[in-house]
């Protein structure tokens, strides 16, 4: 038998694996080494079972814990092994989900993609892509603007990930500041939206819609709601240890601004500013 590649990891003679994680229908190969090579070509494959008598190779789904799903160990003529796939080899910053796919939110599909690493890189290169699902057998990469509906897939045919972007530290990813709209305008990215807000003297906060590339100038962040595909934040990120500047032309006494029509009790200065923001005549 040919020498086993180091990537095949630890061989277990006589071991049989459970059927619940089988990827293929039992390919005909020459040896356990050939079975290992076949497994290496499928990124979803994390272990294999080779049968001497039939020369069949059964590939099994990757287990994130790195363990073998062994059914029994007293089976002459069977050889099983777990593949050695070091997680540090994956350099694209993304939270990985093996044997899971994301449903909906598609912004594109790229064919002839060989690895999940490449699929992640393709997603990271697009501002409107925040998640991806890779189909190893079809070499297809599905790009998505939201990471919703994490669905287990049979036979571990998909690998998915959420892209970890280097967004400004003070932004709320996946949140919308509801209400308090001043106006909106196009922006190429979250950073561009924040710059536009900072350049406008009347914009203390913003909400950016990734898919439509729309930057919403907001006068309040009081009503923060979770919403996929949105990023919100302040017009500028404060220095470490400093409080955020609410950017309001505040007055310390009523003499500076004697005309007021309503008095309401609020918890703090920001809440008062939010009330004024919602009142078009304030």
PDB file of N, CA and C in Angstrom, residues 1 5 25 28-29 32 35 66 94 100 106 117 127 132-133 135 165 167 176 189 195 200-201 209 242 249 260 267:
ATOM      1  N   UNK A   1       0.844  -1.191   0.000  1.00  0.00           N
ATOM      2  CA  UNK A   1       0.000   0.000   0.000  1.00  0.00           C
ATOM      3  C   UNK A   1       0.876   1.237   0.000  1.00  0.00           C
ATOM      4  N   UNK A   5      -0.367  10.098   3.065  1.00  0.00           N
ATOM      5  CA  UNK A   5       0.024  11.505   3.211  1.00  0.00           C
ATOM      6  C   UNK A   5      -0.158  11.971   4.647  1.00  0.00           C
ATOM      7  N   UNK A  25     -21.271   8.198  -2.150  1.00  0.00           N
ATOM      8  CA  UNK A  25     -21.915   6.891  -2.246  1.00  0.00           C
ATOM      9  C   UNK A  25     -20.952   5.732  -2.243  1.00  0.00           C
ATOM     10  N   UNK A  28     -15.011   3.970  -5.819  1.00  0.00           N
ATOM     11  CA  UNK A  28     -14.090   2.854  -6.012  1.00  0.00           C
ATOM     12  C   UNK A  28     -12.665   3.405  -6.135  1.00  0.00           C
ATOM     13  N   UNK A  29     -11.771   3.000  -5.204  1.00  0.00           N
ATOM     14  CA  UNK A  29     -10.380   3.459  -5.210  1.00  0.00           C
ATOM     15  C   UNK A  29      -9.461   2.251  -4.996  1.00  0.00           C
ATOM     16  N   UNK A  32      -6.297   2.781   0.805  1.00  0.00           N
ATOM     17  CA  UNK A  32      -6.649   3.780   1.812  1.00  0.00           C
ATOM     18  C   UNK A  32      -5.977   5.107   1.504  1.00  0.00           C
ATOM     19  N   UNK A  35      -8.008   6.794  -0.989  1.00  0.00           N
ATOM     20  CA  UNK A  35      -9.208   7.286  -0.325  1.00  0.00           C
ATOM     21  C   UNK A  35      -8.909   8.616   0.371  1.00  0.00           C
ATOM     22  N   UNK A  66     -13.108  18.057  15.703  1.00  0.00           N
ATOM     23  CA  UNK A  66     -11.933  17.285  15.315  1.00  0.00           C
ATOM     24  C   UNK A  66     -11.953  15.847  15.786  1.00  0.00           C
ATOM     25  N   UNK A  94     -13.357  35.112   9.312  1.00  0.00           N
ATOM     26  CA  UNK A  94     -14.757  34.729   9.183  1.00  0.00           C
ATOM     27  C   UNK A  94     -15.103  33.698  10.236  1.00  0.00           C
ATOM     28  N   UNK A 100     -23.522  23.664   7.318  1.00  0.00           N
ATOM     29  CA  UNK A 100     -24.626  24.605   7.474  1.00  0.00           C
ATOM     30  C   UNK A 100     -24.621  25.588   6.307  1.00  0.00           C
ATOM     31  N   UNK A 106     -29.189  36.713  -0.870  1.00  0.00           N
ATOM     32  CA  UNK A 106     -28.171  36.539  -1.912  1.00  0.00           C
ATOM     33  C   UNK A 106     -27.906  37.839  -2.673  1.00  0.00           C
ATOM     34  N   UNK A 117     -11.935  29.189   1.653  1.00  0.00           N
ATOM     35  CA  UNK A 117     -11.050  30.344   1.851  1.00  0.00           C
ATOM     36  C   UNK A 117     -11.254  31.352   0.726  1.00  0.00           C
ATOM     37  N   UNK A 127     -18.417  45.176  -0.466  1.00  0.00           N
ATOM     38  CA  UNK A 127     -18.975  45.903   0.664  1.00  0.00           C
ATOM     39  C   UNK A 127     -20.366  45.406   1.035  1.00  0.00           C
ATOM     40  N   UNK A 132     -21.369  34.162   3.567  1.00  0.00           N
ATOM     41  CA  UNK A 132     -21.196  33.350   2.364  1.00  0.00           C
ATOM     42  C   UNK A 132     -21.519  31.889   2.686  1.00  0.00           C
ATOM     43  N   UNK A 133     -21.893  31.166   1.640  1.00  0.00           N
ATOM     44  CA  UNK A 133     -22.096  29.721   1.726  1.00  0.00           C
ATOM     45  C   UNK A 133     -21.370  29.070   0.554  1.00  0.00           C
ATOM     46  N   UNK A 135     -20.377  25.615  -1.615  1.00  0.00           N
ATOM     47  CA  UNK A 135     -20.821  24.272  -1.988  1.00  0.00           C
ATOM     48  C   UNK A 135     -19.643  23.569  -2.656  1.00  0.00           C
ATOM     49  N   UNK A 165     -15.560  42.093   9.598  1.00  0.00           N
ATOM     50  CA  UNK A 165     -14.992  43.284   8.967  1.00  0.00           C
ATOM     51  C   UNK A 165     -14.360  44.203  10.016  1.00  0.00           C
ATOM     52  N   UNK A 167     -14.693  47.258  10.981  1.00  0.00           N
ATOM     53  CA  UNK A 167     -15.530  48.452  10.994  1.00  0.00           C
ATOM     54  C   UNK A 167     -15.061  49.410  12.080  1.00  0.00           C
ATOM     55  N   UNK A 176     -30.154  49.242  13.450  1.00  0.00           N
ATOM     56  CA  UNK A 176     -30.654  50.459  12.810  1.00  0.00           C
ATOM     57  C   UNK A 176     -31.103  51.431  13.898  1.00  0.00           C
ATOM     58  N   UNK A 189     -19.525  53.078   1.472  1.00  0.00           N
ATOM     59  CA  UNK A 189     -19.191  52.148   2.543  1.00  0.00           C
ATOM     60  C   UNK A 189     -19.624  52.729   3.880  1.00  0.00           C
ATOM     61  N   UNK A 195     -17.958  59.444   7.405  1.00  0.00           N
ATOM     62  CA  UNK A 195     -17.269  60.679   6.982  1.00  0.00           C
ATOM     63  C   UNK A 195     -18.273  61.728   6.525  1.00  0.00           C
ATOM     64  N   UNK A 200     -21.217  66.940   7.875  1.00  0.00           N
ATOM     65  CA  UNK A 200     -22.471  67.686   8.000  1.00  0.00           C
ATOM     66  C   UNK A 200     -22.644  68.096   9.459  1.00  0.00           C
ATOM     67  N   UNK A 201     -22.678  69.370   9.745  1.00  0.00           N
ATOM     68  CA  UNK A 201     -22.684  69.842  11.125  1.00  0.00           C
ATOM     69  C   UNK A 201     -23.932  69.440  11.901  1.00  0.00           C
ATOM     70  N   UNK A 209     -27.321  51.471   5.181  1.00  0.00           N
ATOM     71  CA  UNK A 209     -27.902  50.255   4.622  1.00  0.00           C
ATOM     72  C   UNK A 209     -26.931  49.695   3.593  1.00  0.00           C
ATOM     73  N   UNK A 242     -12.819  58.212  26.690  1.00  0.00           N
ATOM     74  CA  UNK A 242     -13.614  59.420  26.579  1.00  0.00           C
ATOM     75  C   UNK A 242     -15.053  59.085  26.226  1.00  0.00           C
ATOM     76  N   UNK A 249     -25.802  71.749  19.862  1.00  0.00           N
ATOM     77  CA  UNK A 249     -25.510  73.130  20.293  1.00  0.00           C
ATOM     78  C   UNK A 249     -26.240  73.410  21.602  1.00  0.00           C
ATOM     79  N   UNK A 260     -39.803  78.305  24.445  1.00  0.00           N
ATOM     80  CA  UNK A 260     -40.082  76.869  24.463  1.00  0.00           C
ATOM     81  C   UNK A 260     -41.564  76.678  24.686  1.00  0.00           C
ATOM     82  N   UNK A 267     -34.725  61.512  31.321  1.00  0.00           N
ATOM     83  CA  UNK A 267     -33.665  60.928  32.148  1.00  0.00           C
ATOM     84  C   UNK A 267     -32.344  61.667  32.017  1.00  0.00           C
TER      85      UNK A 267
END
